[in-house]
């Protein structure tokens, strides 16, 4: 992408009011270019397995990894401070919703006869929580990128 294309993509959605750290769930904020990028990349062969391995074995947040890759694809280099900010944004939602839902989903999957259909419903809830996380990460990156020229 060139800088003009990147800025156009960043303006995909207007800035919404509200604090994403408090999980603003307005539907317009959930539909953003980072979500589009993350779902497209995650669907590639072996990417999902690699992300899950890094997540489960190294404790890496796959959504943050995909957010950093998206920023890089637009020509932006993130700093360690940016990584810390992304983790601070994602951390509370990860702890309060994503990890507990994921744990319940895994338990339901392990005993599907006892909990028929529950795994699929929990997976949908987990994906929705991750979509909220990605919206918050997108808002941070969007504001940062609009404030700074492309570095690529």
mmCIF file of C-alpha atoms in Angstrom:
data_model
loop_
_atom_site.group_PDB
_atom_site.id
_atom_site.type_symbol
_atom_site.label_atom_id
_atom_site.label_comp_id
_atom_site.label_asym_id
_atom_site.label_seq_id
_atom_site.Cartn_x
_atom_site.Cartn_y
_atom_site.Cartn_z
ATOM 1 C CA UNK A 1 0.000 0.000 0.000
ATOM 2 C CA UNK A 2 1.083 3.540 -0.568
ATOM 3 C CA UNK A 3 0.552 6.207 2.084
ATOM 4 C CA UNK A 4 -2.529 7.631 0.331
ATOM 5 C CA UNK A 5 -4.133 4.186 0.083
ATOM 6 C CA UNK A 6 -3.329 3.527 3.731
ATOM 7 C CA UNK A 7 -4.895 6.790 4.862
ATOM 8 C CA UNK A 8 -7.963 6.013 2.764
ATOM 9 C CA UNK A 9 -8.253 2.622 4.438
ATOM 10 C CA UNK A 10 -7.863 4.192 7.881
ATOM 11 C CA UNK A 11 -10.765 6.520 7.150
ATOM 12 C CA UNK A 12 -12.955 3.488 6.383
ATOM 13 C CA UNK A 13 -15.110 4.333 9.412
ATOM 14 C CA UNK A 14 -15.601 7.614 11.232
ATOM 15 C CA UNK A 15 -14.138 7.953 14.691
ATOM 16 C CA UNK A 16 -16.760 6.833 17.162
ATOM 17 C CA UNK A 17 -17.316 8.464 20.492
ATOM 18 C CA UNK A 18 -16.594 6.428 23.570
ATOM 19 C CA UNK A 19 -13.709 4.804 25.331
ATOM 20 C CA UNK A 20 -12.702 1.515 23.703
ATOM 21 C CA UNK A 21 -10.960 0.563 26.911
ATOM 22 C CA UNK A 22 -14.494 0.167 28.255
ATOM 23 C CA UNK A 23 -15.382 -2.036 25.283
ATOM 24 C CA UNK A 24 -17.495 0.239 23.112
ATOM 25 C CA UNK A 25 -19.628 -2.256 21.245
ATOM 26 C CA UNK A 26 -21.259 0.008 18.663
ATOM 27 C CA UNK A 27 -21.638 -2.150 15.559
ATOM 28 C CA UNK A 28 -20.033 0.454 13.300
ATOM 29 C CA UNK A 29 -16.821 0.190 15.340
ATOM 30 C CA UNK A 30 -16.764 -3.585 14.919
ATOM 31 C CA UNK A 31 -16.710 -3.332 11.127
ATOM 32 C CA UNK A 32 -13.240 -1.986 10.382
ATOM 33 C CA UNK A 33 -10.256 -2.636 8.100
ATOM 34 C CA UNK A 34 -8.267 -4.387 10.828
ATOM 35 C CA UNK A 35 -11.058 -6.943 11.281
ATOM 36 C CA UNK A 36 -11.164 -7.477 7.513
ATOM 37 C CA UNK A 37 -7.383 -7.934 7.413
ATOM 38 C CA UNK A 38 -7.292 -10.222 10.469
ATOM 39 C CA UNK A 39 -10.011 -12.535 9.198
ATOM 40 C CA UNK A 40 -8.449 -12.736 5.728
ATOM 41 C CA UNK A 41 -4.949 -13.485 7.058
ATOM 42 C CA UNK A 42 -6.211 -15.915 9.706
ATOM 43 C CA UNK A 43 -8.015 -17.885 6.989
ATOM 44 C CA UNK A 44 -4.741 -18.569 5.143
ATOM 45 C CA UNK A 45 -3.360 -22.101 5.388
ATOM 46 C CA UNK A 46 -1.322 -22.653 8.559
ATOM 47 C CA UNK A 47 -1.811 -19.100 9.914
ATOM 48 C CA UNK A 48 -4.570 -20.097 12.329
ATOM 49 C CA UNK A 49 -2.512 -23.035 13.626
ATOM 50 C CA UNK A 50 0.574 -20.824 14.043
ATOM 51 C CA UNK A 51 -1.424 -18.123 15.858
ATOM 52 C CA UNK A 52 -3.024 -20.673 18.170
ATOM 53 C CA UNK A 53 0.365 -22.250 18.910
ATOM 54 C CA UNK A 54 1.874 -18.857 19.781
ATOM 55 C CA UNK A 55 -1.180 -18.019 21.851
ATOM 56 C CA UNK A 56 -1.299 -21.290 23.791
ATOM 57 C CA UNK A 57 2.435 -21.980 24.153
ATOM 58 C CA UNK A 58 3.869 -18.458 24.420
ATOM 59 C CA UNK A 59 0.924 -16.473 25.787
ATOM 60 C CA UNK A 60 0.930 -14.181 22.756
ATOM 61 C CA UNK A 61 -2.333 -12.433 21.908
ATOM 62 C CA UNK A 62 -3.065 -13.396 18.287
ATOM 63 C CA UNK A 63 -5.193 -10.278 17.804
ATOM 64 C CA UNK A 64 -2.262 -8.053 18.778
ATOM 65 C CA UNK A 65 0.027 -10.004 16.442
ATOM 66 C CA UNK A 66 -2.445 -9.518 13.578
ATOM 67 C CA UNK A 67 -2.839 -5.827 14.456
ATOM 68 C CA UNK A 68 0.935 -5.336 14.269
ATOM 69 C CA UNK A 69 1.066 -7.180 10.952
ATOM 70 C CA UNK A 70 -1.751 -4.967 9.617
ATOM 71 C CA UNK A 71 0.077 -1.795 10.646
ATOM 72 C CA UNK A 72 3.260 -3.095 8.986
ATOM 73 C CA UNK A 73 1.321 -3.932 5.807
ATOM 74 C CA UNK A 74 0.289 -0.275 5.665
ATOM 75 C CA UNK A 75 3.880 0.898 6.057
ATOM 76 C CA UNK A 76 3.917 1.714 9.770
ATOM 77 C CA UNK A 77 6.531 0.544 12.245
ATOM 78 C CA UNK A 78 5.304 0.174 15.778
ATOM 79 C CA UNK A 79 7.447 0.823 18.830
ATOM 80 C CA UNK A 80 7.733 -1.103 22.063
ATOM 81 C CA UNK A 81 5.546 1.620 23.582
ATOM 82 C CA UNK A 82 2.899 0.874 20.947
ATOM 83 C CA UNK A 83 3.079 -2.835 21.771
ATOM 84 C CA UNK A 84 2.641 -2.020 25.461
ATOM 85 C CA UNK A 85 -0.308 0.254 24.650
ATOM 86 C CA UNK A 86 -1.955 -2.455 22.535
ATOM 87 C CA UNK A 87 -1.491 -4.951 25.349
ATOM 88 C CA UNK A 88 -2.940 -2.478 27.869
ATOM 89 C CA UNK A 89 -5.974 -2.037 25.617
ATOM 90 C CA UNK A 90 -6.480 -5.752 25.050
ATOM 91 C CA UNK A 91 -5.519 -7.033 28.504
ATOM 92 C CA UNK A 92 -8.709 -6.282 30.434
ATOM 93 C CA UNK A 93 -11.006 -7.689 27.752
ATOM 94 C CA UNK A 94 -8.760 -10.713 27.340
ATOM 95 C CA UNK A 95 -8.872 -11.379 31.105
ATOM 96 C CA UNK A 96 -12.537 -10.516 31.668
ATOM 97 C CA UNK A 97 -14.123 -12.128 28.605
ATOM 98 C CA UNK A 98 -11.933 -13.838 26.014
ATOM 99 C CA UNK A 99 -9.985 -16.209 28.268
ATOM 100 C CA UNK A 100 -12.962 -17.226 30.437
ATOM 101 C CA UNK A 101 -15.143 -17.860 27.374
ATOM 102 C CA UNK A 102 -12.316 -19.795 25.699
ATOM 103 C CA UNK A 103 -11.868 -21.975 28.774
ATOM 104 C CA UNK A 104 -15.604 -22.727 28.898
ATOM 105 C CA UNK A 105 -15.601 -23.496 25.166
ATOM 106 C CA UNK A 106 -12.725 -25.937 25.565
ATOM 107 C CA UNK A 107 -14.488 -27.663 28.467
ATOM 108 C CA UNK A 108 -17.704 -27.907 26.444
ATOM 109 C CA UNK A 109 -15.776 -29.349 23.487
ATOM 110 C CA UNK A 110 -14.155 -31.962 25.711
ATOM 111 C CA UNK A 111 -17.575 -33.121 26.929
ATOM 112 C CA UNK A 112 -19.803 -32.441 23.923
ATOM 113 C CA UNK A 113 -22.211 -35.266 24.799
ATOM 114 C CA UNK A 114 -23.006 -33.563 28.078
ATOM 115 C CA UNK A 115 -23.154 -30.072 26.535
ATOM 116 C CA UNK A 116 -24.620 -30.508 23.033
ATOM 117 C CA UNK A 117 -24.364 -27.359 20.907
ATOM 118 C CA UNK A 118 -22.706 -25.335 23.658
ATOM 119 C CA UNK A 119 -19.250 -25.326 22.081
ATOM 120 C CA UNK A 120 -20.575 -23.569 18.947
ATOM 121 C CA UNK A 121 -22.415 -20.925 20.977
ATOM 122 C CA UNK A 122 -19.337 -20.274 23.105
ATOM 123 C CA UNK A 123 -17.177 -20.075 19.984
ATOM 124 C CA UNK A 124 -19.510 -17.394 18.627
ATOM 125 C CA UNK A 125 -19.241 -15.481 21.917
ATOM 126 C CA UNK A 126 -15.451 -15.811 21.909
ATOM 127 C CA UNK A 127 -15.238 -14.504 18.348
ATOM 128 C CA UNK A 128 -17.489 -11.574 19.251
ATOM 129 C CA UNK A 129 -15.232 -10.712 22.204
ATOM 130 C CA UNK A 130 -12.196 -10.904 19.901
ATOM 131 C CA UNK A 131 -13.975 -8.664 17.409
ATOM 132 C CA UNK A 132 -14.504 -6.094 20.173
ATOM 133 C CA UNK A 133 -10.808 -6.396 21.057
ATOM 134 C CA UNK A 134 -9.808 -5.856 17.437
ATOM 135 C CA UNK A 135 -12.080 -2.797 17.223
ATOM 136 C CA UNK A 136 -10.286 -1.306 20.228
ATOM 137 C CA UNK A 137 -6.868 -2.109 18.735
ATOM 138 C CA UNK A 138 -7.982 -0.615 15.417
ATOM 139 C CA UNK A 139 -9.064 2.615 17.082
ATOM 140 C CA UNK A 140 -5.657 3.014 18.757
ATOM 141 C CA UNK A 141 -3.766 2.242 15.553
ATOM 142 C CA UNK A 142 -6.075 4.363 13.415
ATOM 143 C CA UNK A 143 -5.520 7.438 15.573
ATOM 144 C CA UNK A 144 -1.775 6.808 15.705
ATOM 145 C CA UNK A 145 -1.450 6.329 11.949
ATOM 146 C CA UNK A 146 -3.578 9.321 11.063
ATOM 147 C CA UNK A 147 -1.329 11.442 13.283
ATOM 148 C CA UNK A 148 1.910 10.218 11.683
ATOM 149 C CA UNK A 149 3.024 9.814 8.074
ATOM 150 C CA UNK A 150 3.679 6.368 6.683
ATOM 151 C CA UNK A 151 7.185 5.143 7.407
ATOM 152 C CA UNK A 152 7.357 2.758 4.484
#
